[in-house]
Amino acid sequence: MVLPAQPPSPAQDRHDAIVIGGGLVGAAIAYGLAEQGLDTLLLDEGDVAHRASRGNFGLVWVQSKGLGAPHYQRWSRQSAAAWPALAAALATRTGLDTALEQPGGLHLCLSEEEFSARAARMERMRAEAGNLGFEYRMLDRSEVAERLPGIGPAVVGASWTPYDGHAGALTLLRALHAAFRDLGGTYRPNAAVARIDAAPHDFRVTASGMTARAPRLVLAAGLGNAVLAPMVGLAAPVRPERGQILVTERARPVLPVPTVNVRQTAEGSLLIGESKEDAGFDAQTQIPSVMRGMARRAVLAMPWIAELNIVRAWSALRVMSADGLPIYDRSERFPGAFTANCHSGVTLAAAHAQMLAPMIAAGALAPELLPFSAERFGHVRTAA
Amino acid sequence: MYAQRPEVRPATVEVLVDGRPVLVPEGASAAAAVLVAGLPALRTTPVGAAPRLPYCMMGVCFDCLAEIDGVPNRQACMVTVAPGMRIAPQRGARIAGPRA
Amino acid sequence: MNGHDLAIVGAGPAGMAAALEGTALGLSVLVVDEQDAPGGQVFRAVERAAGDPALAGEYAADGAALVRAFRTARGVEYRPGTTLWHVDTETLRLSLLRGGAAEEAGAARLLLATGAQERPVPIPGWTLPGVMGAGAAQILLKTAGVVPAGPVAIAGQGPLCWLVAVQLLRAGAGPVTLLETRHRSPAMVAAKAGGLWAGRAQLLKGLALMREARARGLRVVRRVRGLRALGEAQVEHVRWEGGTLPCATLLLHEGVIPSTHVTRALGLEHRWDAAQLCWRPVLDGWGATSHDGIAVAGDGGGIGGWEAAVATGRLAALDAACRLGRIDAAERDRRAVPHRAALRRALALRPFLDYLYAPAPEVLAPTDDSTPVCRCEEITAGQVRAVARLGATGPNQAKAYLRTGMGACQGRMCGTTVSALIAAERGIAIEQAGTLRPRAPFKPLTVGALAALAKDDAA
């Protein structure tokens, strides 16, 4: 599809909604709002910015989500269930294939301790899931061998749920942007937001060389939300957690099922992830010892992977809250302002586009999202 | 096709290019061996199955990826020929997995 | 791990000269180079090919001498066949790959002398078998003594076109036709750029080369535009506005540009050189970069040719010795005098050549939308333009959308083209579009090699 270039921005834009942040979270919400018929402006930074989306591993993953927080497990499950509809809608509108596959997923255990700990965790999640249910199996080594080629002697077993899968994170980002534009959305890059003047249902946003105004405002600027949120009476206590990924050369299809640390993309590359490092805001550095650790674990899991060439590595900064769960909030002091923060922008894309965006359009978050408020950290929503 | 100049480079090495024995000058790269042998393509691309021959000959373009002595996707321009070296086209994406 | 005083990446003229100068000043020097013999590209395979009459000239004389001196220098640890894949910018530990195994090295100072690459020349059909860089044909002649069989077309401009034409003709190739894309006249350029008197030695060499080319039967077509390579499974014809020529080999060349892959990956400051139309690291007069411990010498810092590379290599080594406290600034400056003079001489004709042989805008930003831009991922110019309209403001966003730069070459072949296309489409300067930000590993290494990295090696 050929898109016309954006017209030059007028001095002051008026829209039904402004979304700040053009990553996976912001783009999904903006797309969802546009689908609801809202005239939406999506503001984004430039070519070089933190951009957690560029480092997303691509899992549509449920089995690890929400131990001790069954609302997060529920939200993730709903999103995974809604993903096929999102993929189909994006494909129809943009011709882009987000390569969604949901064959279930494996979390490999490379020792007896890992296996018992994992089994205990999964059982807890099932208990916490209550009526929603939580289908899983602990697979022994021979059962894993039936699903994955050439597992190494270190593999003791794995946890498996039918809900897990993966998709192309960057294709998703592109598709969301393209669909947003196709729905009449306005996208402005190089528009880092400097200031927000807030009144209930009336927000004036100042970014590089422009101002825009709308009755609805969504802060989806990732790590940038920490600074923006207080401007609208919200709090977004997020900090960066670095993750590194190794990417191999393309291979013919070999891995039929994604695992939490190794998956094969639709293009054929194998992705090996994913570290968790406390490195401040440095997303440029690659650390050989961390890369080695990831490579080692991958080789232990599937020794044949040792032969593949790593053609590039990547690191990006996850948007991490203190408990690792998303933060969704509506401002009490300035109704109409919302914030959305998470580090699972692919898994939750469907929820963001199809569930969260309609809530924002309607002006309030559904009760199921109240536990995700920053209030759980002791932040009061009316903070000035 | 490339023509050798034995008057200047008399010493040769025998290698196998896509199974065929070829005599190439000592010191030549595997990429040069392929050009001397007249192979129509050194690889077919994984994306579009397009035929490619070397482009830059200095390790920058990665268009000379070939299977050398059973190892896929080696930059043929960076490998010097050795007697008996097996140089074969890299057809699309490599095969990965156990017993690969 | 004991480190060296100075680690040099690259054993071309800059790296070799820096090593010689460094050891003469008492520094312990490590030289790593991915090729298995010294010489870089300009003196590639000189130990083997110096006797080839087709290559007679500076290559055989100066190149062989420099390599000989390098081979016999004391105090140099030389690791050929060794690829750099990571640098820790805090400790300057180098992560290396040799013989398929990962290893490390340490140094107090790092000198990057990784040289240049040919400027990519994206034209329709340039991915066809049989199309390669003019420099590539020269490398084949040096490393294997071989020449293309059948009609050869050289398309582009610059001194290397003439040099390669002469060398191929001497070696018995032919017929050879030069389709010259130069659109500026020497007289006009001389009036604007000057430097002809100071650079007269080089100028005379160039003119002699052109005379020899014609004497050997080189046919020249001038002011060629709109090049495209045509053929089924290989190049069979080259076409341009107003002409066509059958050829079995098409050699493209629009000058050489600094290899900035590693310098960009290390986050060093770069600038766009409007005269040479390329990115280059920001350097001071000694080659020091924006990082206190890292310097650049040779064509990797800006195109100047091998004699300039030798001079800047020596200057960088002098500066390293001074910063390490082996000599004081006064002695460094004194010793630098002849190298600065040599550098001035070597660069005298540069402004003239840069301006005379400046690539046309369509070399950087191809106008035909069907032109492949990313050879690895097979992405066209039209696709890049489309994501520029979608909102990609630079090559990193384009990479996220299109995969340009995600292939094996990591954007070495497409990065600048993507930036130029985005800049043209969005009506901004290429500096605003910016560059790709590559990462380690700078060159591929296997998962197994990485996994086997020794624990105390990995920082």
Coordinates of C-alpha atoms in Angstrom, one line a residue, chain C:
Chain C
M1 CA 45.7 -10.4 31.7
N2 CA 48.8 -8.4 30.6
G3 CA 47.8 -5.8 28.0
H4 CA 49.8 -4.1 25.3
D5 CA 50.5 -0.4 25.2
L6 CA 48.9 -0.1 21.9
A7 CA 46.5 -2.4 20.1
I8 CA 46.1 -1.7 16.4
V9 CA 43.2 -3.1 14.4
G10 CA 44.2 -3.4 10.7
A11 CA 47.4 -4.3 9.0
G12 CA 47.1 -2.0 6.1
P13 CA 49.5 0.9 5.4
A14 CA 48.2 2.9 8.4
G15 CA 48.3 0.0 10.8
M16 CA 51.7 -1.2 9.7
A17 CA 53.2 2.3 9.8
A18 CA 51.7 2.9 13.3
A19 CA 53.1 -0.4 14.5
L20 CA 56.6 0.4 13.2
E21 CA 56.5 3.9 14.7
G22 CA 55.1 2.6 18.0
T23 CA 57.8 -0.1 18.5
A24 CA 60.5 2.4 17.5
L25 CA 59.3 4.5 20.4
G26 CA 59.4 1.5 22.8
L27 CA 55.7 0.7 22.9
S28 CA 54.5 -2.9 23.1
V29 CA 52.2 -3.2 20.1
L30 CA 49.5 -5.7 19.2
V31 CA 48.3 -5.8 15.6
V32 CA 45.2 -7.8 14.7
D33 CA 43.9 -8.1 11.2
E34 CA 41.2 -10.3 9.7
Q35 CA 43.2 -11.1 6.5
D36 CA 45.8 -13.8 6.7
A37 CA 48.6 -11.6 5.4
P38 CA 49.5 -7.9 5.9
G39 CA 48.8 -5.2 3.4
G40 CA 45.2 -4.2 3.9
Q41 CA 43.4 -3.8 0.6
V42 CA 45.8 -1.4 -1.3
F43 CA 48.7 -3.8 -0.7
R44 CA 46.6 -7.0 -0.5
A45 CA 48.6 -10.1 -1.2
V46 CA 51.7 -8.1 -2.1
E47 CA 54.0 -10.7 -0.8
R48 CA 52.7 -13.1 -3.3
A49 CA 51.9 -10.8 -6.2
A50 CA 54.6 -8.2 -6.2
G51 CA 56.2 -9.9 -9.2
D52 CA 53.1 -9.6 -11.4
P53 CA 53.9 -7.2 -14.2
A54 CA 50.2 -6.2 -14.4
L55 CA 50.6 -4.8 -10.9
A56 CA 53.9 -3.0 -11.3
G57 CA 54.2 0.4 -9.7
E58 CA 53.8 1.6 -6.1
Y59 CA 52.1 -1.7 -5.2
A60 CA 55.1 -3.8 -6.0
A61 CA 57.7 -1.4 -4.8
D62 CA 56.4 0.6 -1.8
G63 CA 53.8 -2.0 -0.7
A64 CA 56.3 -4.8 -0.6
A65 CA 58.8 -2.7 1.3
L66 CA 56.3 -1.7 3.9
V67 CA 55.2 -5.2 4.5
R68 CA 58.7 -6.4 4.7
A69 CA 59.5 -3.8 7.3
F70 CA 56.4 -4.8 9.3
R71 CA 57.2 -8.5 9.2
T72 CA 60.7 -7.9 10.6
A73 CA 59.8 -5.3 13.2
R74 CA 60.6 -6.2 16.7
G75 CA 58.1 -5.7 19.5
V76 CA 55.0 -6.3 17.4
E77 CA 52.7 -9.1 18.2
Y78 CA 50.9 -9.7 14.9
R79 CA 47.7 -11.8 14.9
P80 CA 46.5 -12.4 11.4
G81 CA 43.2 -14.1 10.6
T82 CA 41.8 -12.4 13.7
T83 CA 38.6 -10.6 13.7
L84 CA 37.5 -7.9 16.1
W85 CA 33.9 -8.4 17.3
H86 CA 33.6 -6.2 20.4
V87 CA 35.4 -3.5 22.3
D88 CA 34.7 -2.6 25.9
T89 CA 34.9 1.1 25.8
E90 CA 35.7 1.4 29.5
T91 CA 38.6 -1.0 29.7
L92 CA 39.5 -1.2 26.0
R93 CA 39.4 -5.0 26.2
L94 CA 39.1 -6.4 22.7
S95 CA 37.0 -9.4 22.0
L96 CA 38.5 -11.3 19.1
L97 CA 37.8 -14.3 16.9
R98 CA 40.6 -16.5 15.5
G99 CA 40.2 -19.8 13.9
G100 CA 36.6 -20.0 15.1
A101 CA 37.5 -19.5 18.7
A102 CA 36.9 -16.4 20.7
E103 CA 39.8 -14.8 22.6
E104 CA 40.6 -11.5 24.2
A105 CA 43.3 -8.9 24.4
G106 CA 43.9 -5.8 26.4
A107 CA 45.6 -2.6 25.7
A108 CA 46.1 0.8 27.2
R109 CA 45.2 2.5 23.9
L110 CA 43.4 1.5 20.8
L111 CA 44.1 2.5 17.2
L112 CA 41.5 1.6 14.6
A113 CA 43.1 1.4 11.1
T114 CA 40.3 -0.5 9.4
G115 CA 40.5 1.4 6.2
A116 CA 37.9 2.0 3.6
Q117 CA 35.3 0.2 1.5
E118 CA 34.1 0.9 -2.0
R119 CA 31.1 3.1 -2.0
P120 CA 28.0 1.0 -2.8
V121 CA 26.7 1.8 -6.2
P122 CA 23.0 0.8 -6.2
I123 CA 21.7 0.6 -9.7
P124 CA 19.0 -1.6 -11.0
G125 CA 20.5 -5.1 -11.5
W126 CA 23.5 -4.5 -9.4
T127 CA 22.9 -7.7 -7.5
L128 CA 23.2 -9.8 -10.6
P129 CA 26.1 -12.3 -10.7
G130 CA 28.9 -10.8 -12.6
V131 CA 28.5 -7.3 -11.2
M132 CA 31.1 -6.4 -8.6
G133 CA 33.1 -3.5 -7.4
A134 CA 36.1 -2.4 -9.5
G135 CA 38.2 -2.8 -6.4
A136 CA 36.9 -6.4 -6.2
A137 CA 38.4 -7.2 -9.6
Q138 CA 41.6 -5.7 -8.4
I139 CA 41.6 -7.9 -5.3
L140 CA 41.1 -10.9 -7.6
L141 CA 44.0 -9.9 -9.6
K142 CA 46.2 -9.4 -6.6
T143 CA 45.1 -12.5 -4.6
A144 CA 44.7 -15.0 -7.5
G145 CA 46.3 -13.4 -10.5
V146 CA 43.0 -13.9 -12.5
V147 CA 41.2 -11.6 -14.8
P148 CA 37.6 -11.6 -16.1
A149 CA 37.1 -13.4 -19.3
G150 CA 35.1 -11.7 -22.0
P151 CA 34.0 -8.0 -22.3
V152 CA 34.5 -5.9 -19.2
A153 CA 32.6 -2.7 -18.5
I154 CA 33.8 -0.4 -15.8
A155 CA 31.0 2.0 -14.8
G156 CA 31.6 4.9 -12.5
Q157 CA 34.4 7.3 -11.9
G158 CA 37.5 8.0 -9.9
P159 CA 41.2 7.2 -10.1
L160 CA 40.7 3.5 -9.2
C161 CA 38.7 3.1 -12.4
W162 CA 41.7 4.0 -14.5
L163 CA 44.1 2.0 -12.4
V164 CA 42.0 -1.1 -12.6
A165 CA 41.5 -0.6 -16.3
V166 CA 45.2 -0.4 -16.9
Q167 CA 46.0 -3.4 -14.7
L168 CA 43.3 -5.6 -16.3
L169 CA 44.5 -4.6 -19.8
R170 CA 48.1 -5.3 -18.9
A171 CA 47.0 -8.7 -17.6
G172 CA 45.4 -9.6 -20.9
A173 CA 41.7 -8.9 -20.1
G174 CA 39.6 -7.2 -22.7
P175 CA 37.9 -5.6 -24.4
V176 CA 37.5 -3.0 -21.5
T177 CA 35.2 -0.1 -21.7
L178 CA 35.0 2.7 -19.2
L179 CA 31.5 4.2 -18.8
E180 CA 32.5 7.3 -17.0
T181 CA 29.8 8.9 -14.8
R182 CA 31.9 12.0 -14.1
H183 CA 29.9 15.1 -14.8
R184 CA 32.3 17.8 -13.9
S185 CA 35.1 19.2 -16.1
P186 CA 38.7 19.2 -14.8
A187 CA 39.2 22.8 -15.8
M188 CA 36.2 24.0 -13.8
V189 CA 37.2 21.9 -10.9
A190 CA 40.8 23.1 -11.0
A191 CA 39.6 26.7 -10.9
K192 CA 37.4 25.9 -7.8
A193 CA 39.5 23.4 -5.9
G194 CA 43.1 24.2 -6.8
G195 CA 45.9 22.1 -5.5
L196 CA 47.2 21.1 -8.9
W197 CA 50.7 22.4 -8.4
A198 CA 51.1 21.0 -4.9
G199 CA 49.7 17.7 -6.0
R200 CA 51.5 17.7 -9.3
A201 CA 53.3 14.4 -8.7
Q202 CA 50.0 12.6 -8.2
L203 CA 48.5 14.5 -11.1
L204 CA 51.2 13.4 -13.4
K205 CA 50.9 9.8 -12.3
G206 CA 47.2 10.0 -13.0
L207 CA 47.6 11.4 -16.4
A208 CA 50.2 8.8 -17.2
L209 CA 47.8 6.1 -16.2
M210 CA 45.1 7.5 -18.5
R211 CA 47.5 7.6 -21.4
E212 CA 48.6 4.0 -20.8
A213 CA 44.9 3.0 -20.6
R214 CA 44.1 4.5 -23.9
A215 CA 47.2 3.1 -25.5
R216 CA 46.2 -0.3 -24.4
G217 CA 42.8 0.1 -26.0
L218 CA 40.5 1.3 -23.3
R219 CA 37.3 2.7 -24.8
V220 CA 35.8 5.6 -22.8
V221 CA 32.2 6.7 -22.9
R222 CA 31.7 10.0 -21.1
R223 CA 28.9 11.6 -19.0
V224 CA 27.1 8.4 -18.5
R225 CA 23.8 8.5 -16.6
G226 CA 21.0 6.2 -15.7
L227 CA 23.0 3.0 -15.4
R228 CA 21.3 -0.4 -15.2
A229 CA 22.6 -3.9 -15.3
L230 CA 20.5 -6.4 -17.3
G231 CA 20.5 -10.1 -17.6
E232 CA 18.7 -13.3 -16.7
A233 CA 20.7 -15.1 -14.2
Q234 CA 23.9 -13.0 -14.6
V235 CA 24.8 -9.6 -16.1
E236 CA 24.6 -9.7 -19.9
H237 CA 24.3 -6.0 -20.8
V238 CA 24.9 -2.7 -19.2
R239 CA 22.5 0.1 -20.3
W240 CA 22.7 3.8 -19.8
E241 CA 20.8 6.8 -21.2
G242 CA 21.6 6.7 -24.8
G243 CA 23.6 3.5 -25.0
T244 CA 24.0 -0.2 -24.2
L245 CA 26.9 -2.6 -24.2
P246 CA 27.1 -6.3 -23.9
C247 CA 29.4 -7.4 -21.0
A248 CA 30.2 -10.5 -19.0
T249 CA 31.6 -8.5 -16.1
L250 CA 30.4 -5.1 -14.9
L251 CA 32.6 -3.3 -12.4
L252 CA 31.0 -0.5 -10.5
H253 CA 33.0 2.2 -8.8
E254 CA 32.1 5.6 -7.3
G255 CA 35.0 6.1 -5.1
V256 CA 35.9 4.7 -1.7
I257 CA 34.5 5.7 1.7
P258 CA 35.7 5.2 5.2
S259 CA 34.7 2.0 7.0
T260 CA 32.9 3.5 10.0
H261 CA 31.1 0.4 11.1
V262 CA 33.3 -0.2 14.2
T263 CA 33.7 3.5 15.0
R264 CA 29.9 4.0 14.9
A265 CA 29.3 0.8 17.0
L266 CA 31.6 2.3 19.6
G267 CA 29.5 5.4 19.8
L268 CA 32.3 7.7 18.6
E269 CA 31.3 11.1 17.2
H270 CA 30.9 11.3 13.5
R271 CA 30.3 14.0 10.9
W272 CA 29.1 14.0 7.4
D273 CA 31.8 15.2 5.0
A274 CA 30.1 17.2 2.3
A275 CA 33.2 17.1 0.1
Q276 CA 33.7 13.3 0.2
L277 CA 30.0 12.6 0.7
C278 CA 30.5 10.1 3.4
W279 CA 30.5 9.8 7.2
R280 CA 33.8 10.0 9.0
P281 CA 34.8 10.0 12.6
V282 CA 35.5 13.4 14.2
L283 CA 39.3 13.4 14.7
D284 CA 41.9 15.8 15.9
G285 CA 45.2 16.3 14.2
W286 CA 46.6 13.2 15.8
G287 CA 43.7 10.9 14.9
A288 CA 42.2 11.1 18.4
T289 CA 38.4 10.4 18.5
S290 CA 35.8 11.6 20.9
H291 CA 36.9 8.7 23.2
D292 CA 40.0 9.4 25.2
G293 CA 41.6 6.1 24.5
I294 CA 40.7 5.5 20.9
A295 CA 42.3 6.9 17.8
V296 CA 41.8 6.3 14.1
A297 CA 44.4 6.3 11.3
G298 CA 44.3 5.8 7.6
D299 CA 41.4 5.9 5.2
G300 CA 39.0 4.9 8.0
G301 CA 39.3 8.5 9.2
G302 CA 38.8 10.0 5.8
I303 CA 39.9 9.1 2.3
G304 CA 43.5 10.1 1.6
G305 CA 45.3 7.2 0.0
W306 CA 48.0 5.0 1.2
E307 CA 50.7 7.6 1.7
A308 CA 48.4 9.7 3.8
A309 CA 47.5 6.5 5.7
V310 CA 51.2 5.9 6.5
A311 CA 51.6 9.4 7.7
T312 CA 48.5 9.4 9.9
G313 CA 49.5 6.0 11.2
R314 CA 52.8 7.4 12.4
L315 CA 51.2 10.5 13.8
A316 CA 48.8 8.3 15.8
A317 CA 51.6 6.2 17.2
L318 CA 53.5 9.3 18.2
D319 CA 50.4 10.6 20.0
A320 CA 49.9 7.3 21.7
A321 CA 53.5 7.3 23.0
C322 CA 53.1 10.8 24.3
R323 CA 49.8 10.1 26.1
L324 CA 51.5 7.0 27.6
G325 CA 54.3 9.2 28.9
R326 CA 57.1 7.7 26.8
I327 CA 57.8 10.9 25.1
D328 CA 56.8 14.5 25.9
A329 CA 54.7 16.7 23.8
A330 CA 57.7 18.7 22.5
E331 CA 59.4 15.5 21.2
R332 CA 56.2 14.2 19.8
D333 CA 55.7 17.5 17.8
R334 CA 59.3 17.5 16.7
R335 CA 59.1 13.9 15.4
A336 CA 55.8 14.6 13.7
V337 CA 57.2 17.3 11.4
P338 CA 58.2 15.0 8.5
H339 CA 55.0 13.0 8.8
R340 CA 52.9 16.2 8.7
A341 CA 54.8 17.3 5.6
A342 CA 54.2 13.9 4.0
L343 CA 50.6 14.1 4.9
R344 CA 50.2 17.6 3.3
R345 CA 51.9 16.3 0.1
A346 CA 49.7 13.2 0.1
L347 CA 46.5 15.2 0.5
A348 CA 47.4 18.1 -1.8
L349 CA 45.3 16.8 -4.7
R350 CA 42.5 15.5 -2.6
P351 CA 40.1 18.4 -2.8
F352 CA 40.5 18.4 -6.6
L353 CA 39.8 14.7 -6.8
D354 CA 36.9 14.8 -4.4
Y355 CA 35.3 17.5 -6.3
L356 CA 36.0 16.2 -9.8
Y357 CA 34.8 12.7 -9.0
A358 CA 31.9 13.6 -6.6
P359 CA 29.1 11.0 -7.1
A360 CA 25.9 12.3 -8.5
P361 CA 23.0 12.5 -6.1
E362 CA 21.4 9.4 -7.6
V363 CA 24.4 7.3 -6.5
L364 CA 23.5 8.0 -2.9
A365 CA 19.7 8.0 -3.3
P366 CA 18.8 5.9 -6.4
T367 CA 15.8 7.4 -8.3
D368 CA 14.5 4.1 -9.7
D369 CA 12.3 2.6 -7.0
S370 CA 13.0 -0.9 -8.1
T371 CA 16.7 -0.5 -7.3
P372 CA 17.8 -3.0 -4.6
V373 CA 19.2 -1.1 -1.7
C374 CA 19.6 -3.7 1.0
R375 CA 21.3 -6.6 -0.8
C376 CA 21.1 -8.9 2.2
E377 CA 17.4 -8.5 2.9
E378 CA 16.4 -7.6 -0.6
I379 CA 14.7 -4.3 0.1
T380 CA 14.3 -1.7 -2.7
A381 CA 14.6 2.0 -2.8
G382 CA 10.8 2.3 -3.2
Q383 CA 10.2 0.4 0.0
V384 CA 12.6 2.7 1.9
R385 CA 10.8 5.7 0.5
A386 CA 7.5 4.3 1.6
V387 CA 8.5 3.9 5.2
A388 CA 10.0 7.4 5.1
R389 CA 6.5 8.5 4.3
L390 CA 5.1 6.3 7.0
G391 CA 7.1 8.3 9.5
A392 CA 10.6 6.7 9.7
T393 CA 12.8 9.7 10.3
G394 CA 16.1 7.8 10.0
P395 CA 17.8 4.6 9.2
N396 CA 17.3 3.0 12.6
Q397 CA 13.5 3.3 12.4
A398 CA 13.7 2.2 8.7
K399 CA 15.6 -0.9 9.9
A400 CA 12.9 -1.7 12.4
Y401 CA 10.2 -1.4 9.7
L402 CA 12.0 -3.0 6.8
R403 CA 14.9 -5.0 8.1
T404 CA 17.4 -2.9 6.1
G405 CA 20.6 -3.4 8.0
M406 CA 19.6 -6.6 9.7
G407 CA 21.3 -8.9 7.3
A408 CA 24.8 -10.3 7.6
C409 CA 26.5 -7.2 6.5
Q410 CA 24.8 -5.2 9.3
G411 CA 24.2 -2.2 7.0
R412 CA 27.7 -1.8 5.6
M413 CA 26.3 -1.8 2.1
C414 CA 22.9 -0.1 2.6
G415 CA 23.2 2.2 5.7
T416 CA 24.2 5.4 3.9
T417 CA 21.8 4.7 1.0
V418 CA 18.9 4.3 3.4
S419 CA 19.8 7.6 5.2
A420 CA 20.1 9.4 1.9
L421 CA 16.8 8.1 0.6
I422 CA 15.0 9.1 3.8
A423 CA 16.7 12.5 3.8
A424 CA 15.6 13.0 0.1
E425 CA 12.0 11.8 0.8
R426 CA 11.6 13.9 3.9
G427 CA 13.4 17.0 2.5
I428 CA 16.0 17.0 5.3
A429 CA 19.8 16.9 5.3
I430 CA 21.4 13.6 5.5
E431 CA 23.0 14.6 8.8
Q432 CA 19.5 15.0 10.3
A433 CA 18.5 11.5 9.1
G434 CA 21.6 10.2 10.8
T435 CA 23.4 6.9 10.7
L436 CA 22.7 3.3 11.6
R437 CA 23.8 2.3 15.1
P438 CA 25.5 -1.1 14.7
R439 CA 26.4 -3.2 17.7
A440 CA 28.7 -6.0 18.6
P441 CA 29.4 -8.5 17.3
F442 CA 30.9 -6.4 14.5
K443 CA 31.4 -9.6 12.5
P444 CA 29.6 -12.9 13.0
L445 CA 30.7 -15.5 15.5
T446 CA 29.0 -18.7 16.3
V447 CA 26.9 -19.3 19.4
G448 CA 29.3 -22.0 20.3
A449 CA 32.4 -19.7 20.1
L450 CA 30.6 -17.2 22.3
A451 CA 29.5 -19.8 24.8
A452 CA 33.1 -21.1 25.0
L453 CA 34.5 -17.7 25.9
A454 CA 36.6 -18.2 29.0
K455 CA 35.1 -16.8 32.2
D456 CA 38.0 -14.6 33.1
D457 CA 38.2 -13.4 29.5
A458 CA 34.7 -12.1 29.4
A459 CA 34.5 -8.8 31.3

